[in-house]
Coordinates of C-alpha atoms in Angstrom, one line a residue:
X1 CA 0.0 0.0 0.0
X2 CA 1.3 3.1 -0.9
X3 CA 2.4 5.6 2.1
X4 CA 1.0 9.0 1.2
X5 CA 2.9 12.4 1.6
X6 CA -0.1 13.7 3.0
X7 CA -3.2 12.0 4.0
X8 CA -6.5 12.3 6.4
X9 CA -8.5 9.4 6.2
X10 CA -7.3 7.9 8.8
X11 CA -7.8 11.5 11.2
X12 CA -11.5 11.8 9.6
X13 CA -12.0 8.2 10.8
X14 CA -11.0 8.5 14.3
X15 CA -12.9 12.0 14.6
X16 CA -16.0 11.4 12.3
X17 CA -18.6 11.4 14.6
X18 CA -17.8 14.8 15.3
X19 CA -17.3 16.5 12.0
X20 CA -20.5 15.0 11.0
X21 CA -22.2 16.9 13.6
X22 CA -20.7 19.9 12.6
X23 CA -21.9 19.9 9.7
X24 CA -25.6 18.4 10.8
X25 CA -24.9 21.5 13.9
X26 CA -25.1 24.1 10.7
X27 CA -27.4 22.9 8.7
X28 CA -30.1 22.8 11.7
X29 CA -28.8 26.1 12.7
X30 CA -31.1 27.6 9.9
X31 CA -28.3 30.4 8.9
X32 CA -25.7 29.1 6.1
X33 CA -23.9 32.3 5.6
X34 CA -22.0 34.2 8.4
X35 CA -23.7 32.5 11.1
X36 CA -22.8 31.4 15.1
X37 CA -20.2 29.0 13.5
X38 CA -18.7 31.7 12.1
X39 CA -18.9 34.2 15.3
X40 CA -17.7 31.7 17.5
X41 CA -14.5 29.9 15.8
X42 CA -13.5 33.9 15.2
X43 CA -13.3 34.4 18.4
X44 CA -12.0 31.1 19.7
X45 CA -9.2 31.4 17.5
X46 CA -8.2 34.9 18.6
X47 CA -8.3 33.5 22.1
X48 CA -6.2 30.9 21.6
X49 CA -3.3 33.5 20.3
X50 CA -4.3 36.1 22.8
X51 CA -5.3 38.7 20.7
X52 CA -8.8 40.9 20.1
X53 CA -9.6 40.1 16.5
X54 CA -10.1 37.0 14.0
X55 CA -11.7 37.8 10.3
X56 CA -12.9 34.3 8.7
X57 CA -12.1 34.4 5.0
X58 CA -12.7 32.2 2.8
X59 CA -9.0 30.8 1.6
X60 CA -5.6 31.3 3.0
X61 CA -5.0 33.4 -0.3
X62 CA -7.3 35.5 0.0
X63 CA -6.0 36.0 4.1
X64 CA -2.9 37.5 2.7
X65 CA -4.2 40.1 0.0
X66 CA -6.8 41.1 2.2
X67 CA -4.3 41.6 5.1
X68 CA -2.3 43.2 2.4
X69 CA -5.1 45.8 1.9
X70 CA -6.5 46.2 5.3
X71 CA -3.1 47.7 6.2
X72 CA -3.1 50.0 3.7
X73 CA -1.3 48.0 0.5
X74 CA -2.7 49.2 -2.9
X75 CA -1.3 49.7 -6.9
X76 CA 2.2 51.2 -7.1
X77 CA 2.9 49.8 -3.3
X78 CA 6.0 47.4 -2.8
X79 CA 5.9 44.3 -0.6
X80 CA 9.0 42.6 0.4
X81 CA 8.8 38.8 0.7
X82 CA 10.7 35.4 -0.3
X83 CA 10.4 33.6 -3.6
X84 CA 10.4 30.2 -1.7
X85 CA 7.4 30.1 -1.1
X86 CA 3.9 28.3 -2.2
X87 CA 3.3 30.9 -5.4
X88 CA -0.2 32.2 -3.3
X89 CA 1.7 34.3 -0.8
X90 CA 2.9 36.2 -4.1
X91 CA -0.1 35.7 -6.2
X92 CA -1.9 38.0 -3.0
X93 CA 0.4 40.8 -3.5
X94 CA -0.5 40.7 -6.9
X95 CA -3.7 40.4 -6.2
X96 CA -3.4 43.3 -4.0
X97 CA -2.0 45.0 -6.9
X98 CA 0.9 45.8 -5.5
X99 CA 4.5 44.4 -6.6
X100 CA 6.6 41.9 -4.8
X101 CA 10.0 42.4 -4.4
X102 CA 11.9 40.1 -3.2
X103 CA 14.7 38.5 -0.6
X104 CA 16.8 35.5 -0.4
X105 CA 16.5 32.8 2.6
X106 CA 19.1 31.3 5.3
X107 CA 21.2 28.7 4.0
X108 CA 20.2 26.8 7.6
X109 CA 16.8 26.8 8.0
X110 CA 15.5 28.1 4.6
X111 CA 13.5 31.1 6.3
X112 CA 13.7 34.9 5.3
X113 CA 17.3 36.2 5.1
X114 CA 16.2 39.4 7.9
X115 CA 19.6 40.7 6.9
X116 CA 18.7 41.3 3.0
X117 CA 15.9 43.2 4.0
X118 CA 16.9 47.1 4.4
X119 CA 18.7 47.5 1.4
X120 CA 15.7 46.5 -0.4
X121 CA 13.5 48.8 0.8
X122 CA 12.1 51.6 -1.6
X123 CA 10.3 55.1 -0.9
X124 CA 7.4 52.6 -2.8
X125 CA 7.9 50.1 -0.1
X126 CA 4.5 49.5 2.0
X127 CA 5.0 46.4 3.7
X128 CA 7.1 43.6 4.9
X129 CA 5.9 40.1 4.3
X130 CA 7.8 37.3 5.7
X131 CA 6.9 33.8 5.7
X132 CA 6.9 31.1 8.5
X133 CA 7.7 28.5 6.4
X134 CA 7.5 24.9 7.1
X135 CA 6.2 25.2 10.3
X136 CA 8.8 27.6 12.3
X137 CA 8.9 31.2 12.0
X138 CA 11.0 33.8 10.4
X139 CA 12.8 36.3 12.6
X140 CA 10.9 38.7 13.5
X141 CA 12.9 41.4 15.9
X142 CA 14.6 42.7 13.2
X143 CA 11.9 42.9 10.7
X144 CA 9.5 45.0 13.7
X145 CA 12.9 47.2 13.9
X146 CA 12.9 47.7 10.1
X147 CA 8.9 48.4 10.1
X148 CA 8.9 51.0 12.9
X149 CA 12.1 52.6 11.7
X150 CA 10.7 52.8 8.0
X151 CA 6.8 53.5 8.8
X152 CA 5.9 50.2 7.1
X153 CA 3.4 47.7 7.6
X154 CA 4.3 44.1 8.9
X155 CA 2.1 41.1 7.5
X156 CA 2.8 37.3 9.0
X157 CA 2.3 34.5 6.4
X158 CA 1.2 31.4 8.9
X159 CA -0.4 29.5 6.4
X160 CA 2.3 26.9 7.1
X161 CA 2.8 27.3 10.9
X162 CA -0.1 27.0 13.4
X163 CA 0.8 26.8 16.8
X164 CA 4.3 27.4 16.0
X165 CA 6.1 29.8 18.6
X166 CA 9.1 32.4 18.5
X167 CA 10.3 33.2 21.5
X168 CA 7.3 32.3 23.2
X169 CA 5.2 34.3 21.1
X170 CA 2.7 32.3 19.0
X171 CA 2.8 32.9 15.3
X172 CA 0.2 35.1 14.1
X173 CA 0.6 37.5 17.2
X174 CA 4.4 39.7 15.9
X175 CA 2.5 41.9 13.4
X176 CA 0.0 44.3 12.0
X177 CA -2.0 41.4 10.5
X178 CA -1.4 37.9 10.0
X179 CA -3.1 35.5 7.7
X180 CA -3.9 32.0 8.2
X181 CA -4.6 29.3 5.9
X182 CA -6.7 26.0 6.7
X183 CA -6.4 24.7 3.4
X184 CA -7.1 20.8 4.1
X185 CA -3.6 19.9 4.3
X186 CA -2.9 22.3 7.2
X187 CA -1.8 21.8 10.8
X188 CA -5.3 22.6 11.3
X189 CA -6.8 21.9 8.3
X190 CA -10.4 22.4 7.1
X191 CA -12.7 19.7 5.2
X192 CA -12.5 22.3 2.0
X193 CA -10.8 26.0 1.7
X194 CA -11.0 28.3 4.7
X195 CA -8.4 31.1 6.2
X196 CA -8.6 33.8 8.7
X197 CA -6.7 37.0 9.7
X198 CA -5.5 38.1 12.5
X199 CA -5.0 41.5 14.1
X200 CA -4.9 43.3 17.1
X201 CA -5.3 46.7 15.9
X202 CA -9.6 47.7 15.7
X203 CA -9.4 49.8 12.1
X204 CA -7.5 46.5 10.6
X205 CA -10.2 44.2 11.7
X206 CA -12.8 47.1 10.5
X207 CA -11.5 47.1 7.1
X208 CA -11.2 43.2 6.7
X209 CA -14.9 43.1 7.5
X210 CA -15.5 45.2 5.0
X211 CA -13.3 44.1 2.4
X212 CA -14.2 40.1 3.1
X213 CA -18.7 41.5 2.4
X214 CA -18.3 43.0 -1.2
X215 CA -17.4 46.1 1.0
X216 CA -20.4 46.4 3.2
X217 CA -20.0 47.4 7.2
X218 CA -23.9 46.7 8.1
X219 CA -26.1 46.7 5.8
X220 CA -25.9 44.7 2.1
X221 CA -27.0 47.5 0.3
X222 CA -24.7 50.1 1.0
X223 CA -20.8 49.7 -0.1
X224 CA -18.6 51.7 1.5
X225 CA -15.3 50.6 -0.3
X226 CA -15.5 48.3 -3.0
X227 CA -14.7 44.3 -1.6
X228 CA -14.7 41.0 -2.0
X229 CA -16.9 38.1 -1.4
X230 CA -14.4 36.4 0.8
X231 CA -16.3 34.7 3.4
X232 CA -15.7 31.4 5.3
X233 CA -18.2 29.0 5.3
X234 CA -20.2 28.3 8.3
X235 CA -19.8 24.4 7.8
X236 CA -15.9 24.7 7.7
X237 CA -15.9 27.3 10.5
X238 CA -17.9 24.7 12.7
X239 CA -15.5 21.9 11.9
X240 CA -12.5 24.2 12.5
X241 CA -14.4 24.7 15.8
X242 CA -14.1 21.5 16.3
X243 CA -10.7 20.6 15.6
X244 CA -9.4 24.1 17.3
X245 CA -9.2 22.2 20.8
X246 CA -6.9 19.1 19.1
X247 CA -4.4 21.6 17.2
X248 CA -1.6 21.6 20.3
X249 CA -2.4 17.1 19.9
X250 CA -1.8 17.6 16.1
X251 CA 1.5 19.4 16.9
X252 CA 2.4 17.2 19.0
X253 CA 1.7 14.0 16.8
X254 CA 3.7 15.9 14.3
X255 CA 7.2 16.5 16.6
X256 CA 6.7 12.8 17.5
X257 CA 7.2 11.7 13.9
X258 CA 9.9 14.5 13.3
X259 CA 12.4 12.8 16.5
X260 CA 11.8 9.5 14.9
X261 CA 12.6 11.0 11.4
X262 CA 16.0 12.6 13.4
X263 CA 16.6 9.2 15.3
X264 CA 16.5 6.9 12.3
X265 CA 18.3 9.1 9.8
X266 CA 20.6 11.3 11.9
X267 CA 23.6 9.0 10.9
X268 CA 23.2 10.0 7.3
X269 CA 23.9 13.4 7.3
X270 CA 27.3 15.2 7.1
X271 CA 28.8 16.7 3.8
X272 CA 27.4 15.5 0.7
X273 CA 25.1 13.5 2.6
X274 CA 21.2 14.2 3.8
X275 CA 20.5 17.7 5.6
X276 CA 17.4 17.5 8.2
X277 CA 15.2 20.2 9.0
X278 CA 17.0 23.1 11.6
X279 CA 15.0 24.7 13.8
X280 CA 16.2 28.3 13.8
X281 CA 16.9 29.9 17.5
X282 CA 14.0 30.8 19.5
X283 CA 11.6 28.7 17.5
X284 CA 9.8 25.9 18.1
X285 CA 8.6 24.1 15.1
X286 CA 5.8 22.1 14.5
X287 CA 6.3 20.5 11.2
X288 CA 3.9 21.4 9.0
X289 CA 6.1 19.6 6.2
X290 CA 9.3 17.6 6.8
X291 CA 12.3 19.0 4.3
X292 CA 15.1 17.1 4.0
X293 CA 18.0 18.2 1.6
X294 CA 20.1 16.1 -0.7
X295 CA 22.7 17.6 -3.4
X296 CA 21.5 14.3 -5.6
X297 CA 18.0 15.1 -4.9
X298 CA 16.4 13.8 -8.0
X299 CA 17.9 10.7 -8.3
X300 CA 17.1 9.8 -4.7
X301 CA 12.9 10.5 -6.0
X302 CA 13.8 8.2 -8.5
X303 CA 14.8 5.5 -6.7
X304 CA 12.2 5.3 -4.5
X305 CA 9.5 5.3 -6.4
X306 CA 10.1 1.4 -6.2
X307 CA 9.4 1.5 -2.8
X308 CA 5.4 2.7 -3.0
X309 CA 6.4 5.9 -0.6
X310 CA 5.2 9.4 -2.1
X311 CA 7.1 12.2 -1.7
X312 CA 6.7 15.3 -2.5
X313 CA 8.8 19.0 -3.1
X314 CA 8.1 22.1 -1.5
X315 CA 8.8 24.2 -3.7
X316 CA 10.4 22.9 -7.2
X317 CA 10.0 26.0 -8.7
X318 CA 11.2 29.4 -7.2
X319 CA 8.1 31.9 -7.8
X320 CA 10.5 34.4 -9.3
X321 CA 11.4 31.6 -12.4
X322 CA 7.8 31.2 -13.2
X323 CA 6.4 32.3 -16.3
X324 CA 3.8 33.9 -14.7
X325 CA 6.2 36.2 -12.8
X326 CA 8.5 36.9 -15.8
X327 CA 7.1 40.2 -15.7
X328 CA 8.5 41.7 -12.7
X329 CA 12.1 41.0 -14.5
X330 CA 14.2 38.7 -11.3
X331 CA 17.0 37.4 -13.1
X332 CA 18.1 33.9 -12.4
X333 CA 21.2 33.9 -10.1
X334 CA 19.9 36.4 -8.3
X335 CA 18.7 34.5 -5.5
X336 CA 21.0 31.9 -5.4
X337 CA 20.2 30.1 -2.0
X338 CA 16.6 29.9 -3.0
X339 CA 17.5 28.7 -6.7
X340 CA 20.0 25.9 -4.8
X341 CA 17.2 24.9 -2.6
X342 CA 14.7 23.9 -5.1
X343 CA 16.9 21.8 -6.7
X344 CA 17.8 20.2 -3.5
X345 CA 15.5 20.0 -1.2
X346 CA 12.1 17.3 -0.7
X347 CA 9.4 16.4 1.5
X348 CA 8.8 13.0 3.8
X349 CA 5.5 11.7 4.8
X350 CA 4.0 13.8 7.9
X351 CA 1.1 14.3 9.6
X352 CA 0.0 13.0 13.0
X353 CA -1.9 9.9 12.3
X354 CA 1.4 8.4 10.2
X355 CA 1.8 4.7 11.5
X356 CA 5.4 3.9 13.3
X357 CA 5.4 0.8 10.7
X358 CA 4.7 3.4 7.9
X359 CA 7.3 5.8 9.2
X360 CA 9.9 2.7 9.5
X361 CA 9.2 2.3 6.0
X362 CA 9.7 5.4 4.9
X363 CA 12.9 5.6 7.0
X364 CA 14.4 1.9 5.8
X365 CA 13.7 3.0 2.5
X366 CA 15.8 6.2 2.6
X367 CA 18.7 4.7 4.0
X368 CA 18.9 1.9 1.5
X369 CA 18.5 4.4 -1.0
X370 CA 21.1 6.8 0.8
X371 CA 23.8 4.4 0.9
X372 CA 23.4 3.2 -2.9
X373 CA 23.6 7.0 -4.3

């Protein structure tokens, strides 16, 4: 049987009961669109990271541009963020319609080089974006510093990091906004698309009110700013409810397959050999995805696909070398840690409910492979 990358089944088994009263919990509730479901997972959420305000929108996408605009991002605006990265978190700035610009990552951990960041700014430069990518955090003291100094606006992607903290500080709680993802994949992941934003600061969470109901504050007939419809759904907000108490258990589940990942693969690594994930100083990850790092990356894929294990790479294709971003004129070579990466690196099996036997295959494979390469 094949061991997937990425899989629920198993999850939805052992917790059906209850997402099928969710959903049966909504649709006796007799309101479908912005309902109690809604209401109450917003402010669940916020609770559980300590701040005042949670917006329920309806994709993680859709979390960042409106974040983007609820501080203030618009045409002719720069945002400075990383081109390793799912293509969304640049495809919102776009969206936005403002331009990315953007900043190589750490050779160690793969996260935002912080250091690259103030001789990119611009006098068009509106906001920073950094990425918690993986499942750990990007350094935030010195992008704060840069954001205050430079009277810019400071946006968290956590589509990839719920839960995660940074020096005690959960992700999600460092910035002006932050945007959340619950894509089905997710730490906390929905039964369909759903995201959220963050914020502590009452005008932002005005504004993504606004811009997530066509522009309406409220009543539906008046606009006040033209908007989106960017709602989540009442059924996914109900399971989300759900699932909200389990998330530190997922994390958890997740660290418990990462040690056995370090414990049965440690001896591989060294210089020309495997590279495991690092967590950065500060951090503590929770393992949204498991990237390892092999300079003969492709031809490891290739030999396993003997071994019925998927795998899968995060990201192949820098966002700056896609066609669709040929416009903004990045020249290959230009960010050389993130171009070396993507030919490098490649994700193992991980989420909670992965089997120890499954995981032991994963890992026996590897090392057969490993030694053969």
């Amino acid at each position: 049987m094949t061991i997937r990358v990425w899989d629920y089944l198993r999850e939805y088994r052992e917790e059906r009961q209850d997402i099928l009263d969710a959903v049966e919990t909504v649709f006796e509730s007799g309101q479908l669109v912005l309902g109690k479901s809604v209401w109450n997972f917003e402010k669940e959420f916020a609770d559980y990271h300590g701040v005042n305000h949670c917006v329920g929108v309806d994709n993680g996408t859709n979390a960042v541009k409106l974040a983007l605009q609820a501080v203030g991002v618009g045409p002719g605006d720069e945002v400075i963020t990383v081109s390793n990265t799912a293509a969304p978190t640049v495809l919102a700035i776009d969206g936005a319609g403002a331009t990315p610009k953007f900043v190589d990552v750490r050779e160690e951990d793969f996260l935002m080089d912080t250091g690259q960041v103030a001789a990119a700014i611009t006098d068009r430069t509106k906001a920073l974006l950094p990425v918690h990518l993986y499942g750990q955090c990007a350094d935030m003291a010195p992008l704060r510093k840069l954001a205050e100094g430079h009277g810019l606006a400071l946006v968290e992607d956590c589509a990839q990091a719920h839960g995660a903290r940074h020096h005690g500080r959960r992700a999600g709680t460092m910035s002006d906004a932050a945007a959340f993802s619950f894509y089905p994949t997710k730490v906390l992941g929905a039964y369909g698309d759903g995201g959220a934003v963050l914020t502590r600061d009452e005008d932002v969470d005005g504004n993504l009110r606004r811009l997530r109901y066509y522009g309406m504050a409220e009543t539906y007939y008046v606009v006040q700013t033209p908007g989106h419809n960017s709602r989540l759904d009442e059924v996914q907000a109900e399971i989300l409810r759900r699932k909200l108490p389990r998330l530190d258990t997922y994390v958890e589940g997740r660290r418990a397959v990462a040690r056995r990942y370090a414990e049965g693969l440690g001896d591989l690594t060294g210089e020309g050999g495997l590279t495991l994930p690092a967590t950065a100083e500060g951090n503590e990850h929770v393992y949204y995805v498991y990237v390892v790092r092999h300079p003969r990356r492709d031809e490891v894929i290739e030999r396993l696909k003997k071994y019925d294990i998927s795998l899968n790479i995060s990201y192949p294709w820098p966002v700056h070398t896609m066609t669709g971003f040929a416009h903004l004129g990045v020249p290959r070579g230009s960010l050389p840690v993130t171009e070396r990466l993507a030919g490098e690196i490649f994700s193992l099996p991980m989420y909670p409910s992965l089997a120890r036997d499954e995981q032991d295959r994963v890992i026996a494979a590897l090392r057969e492979v490993l030694t053969s390469v």
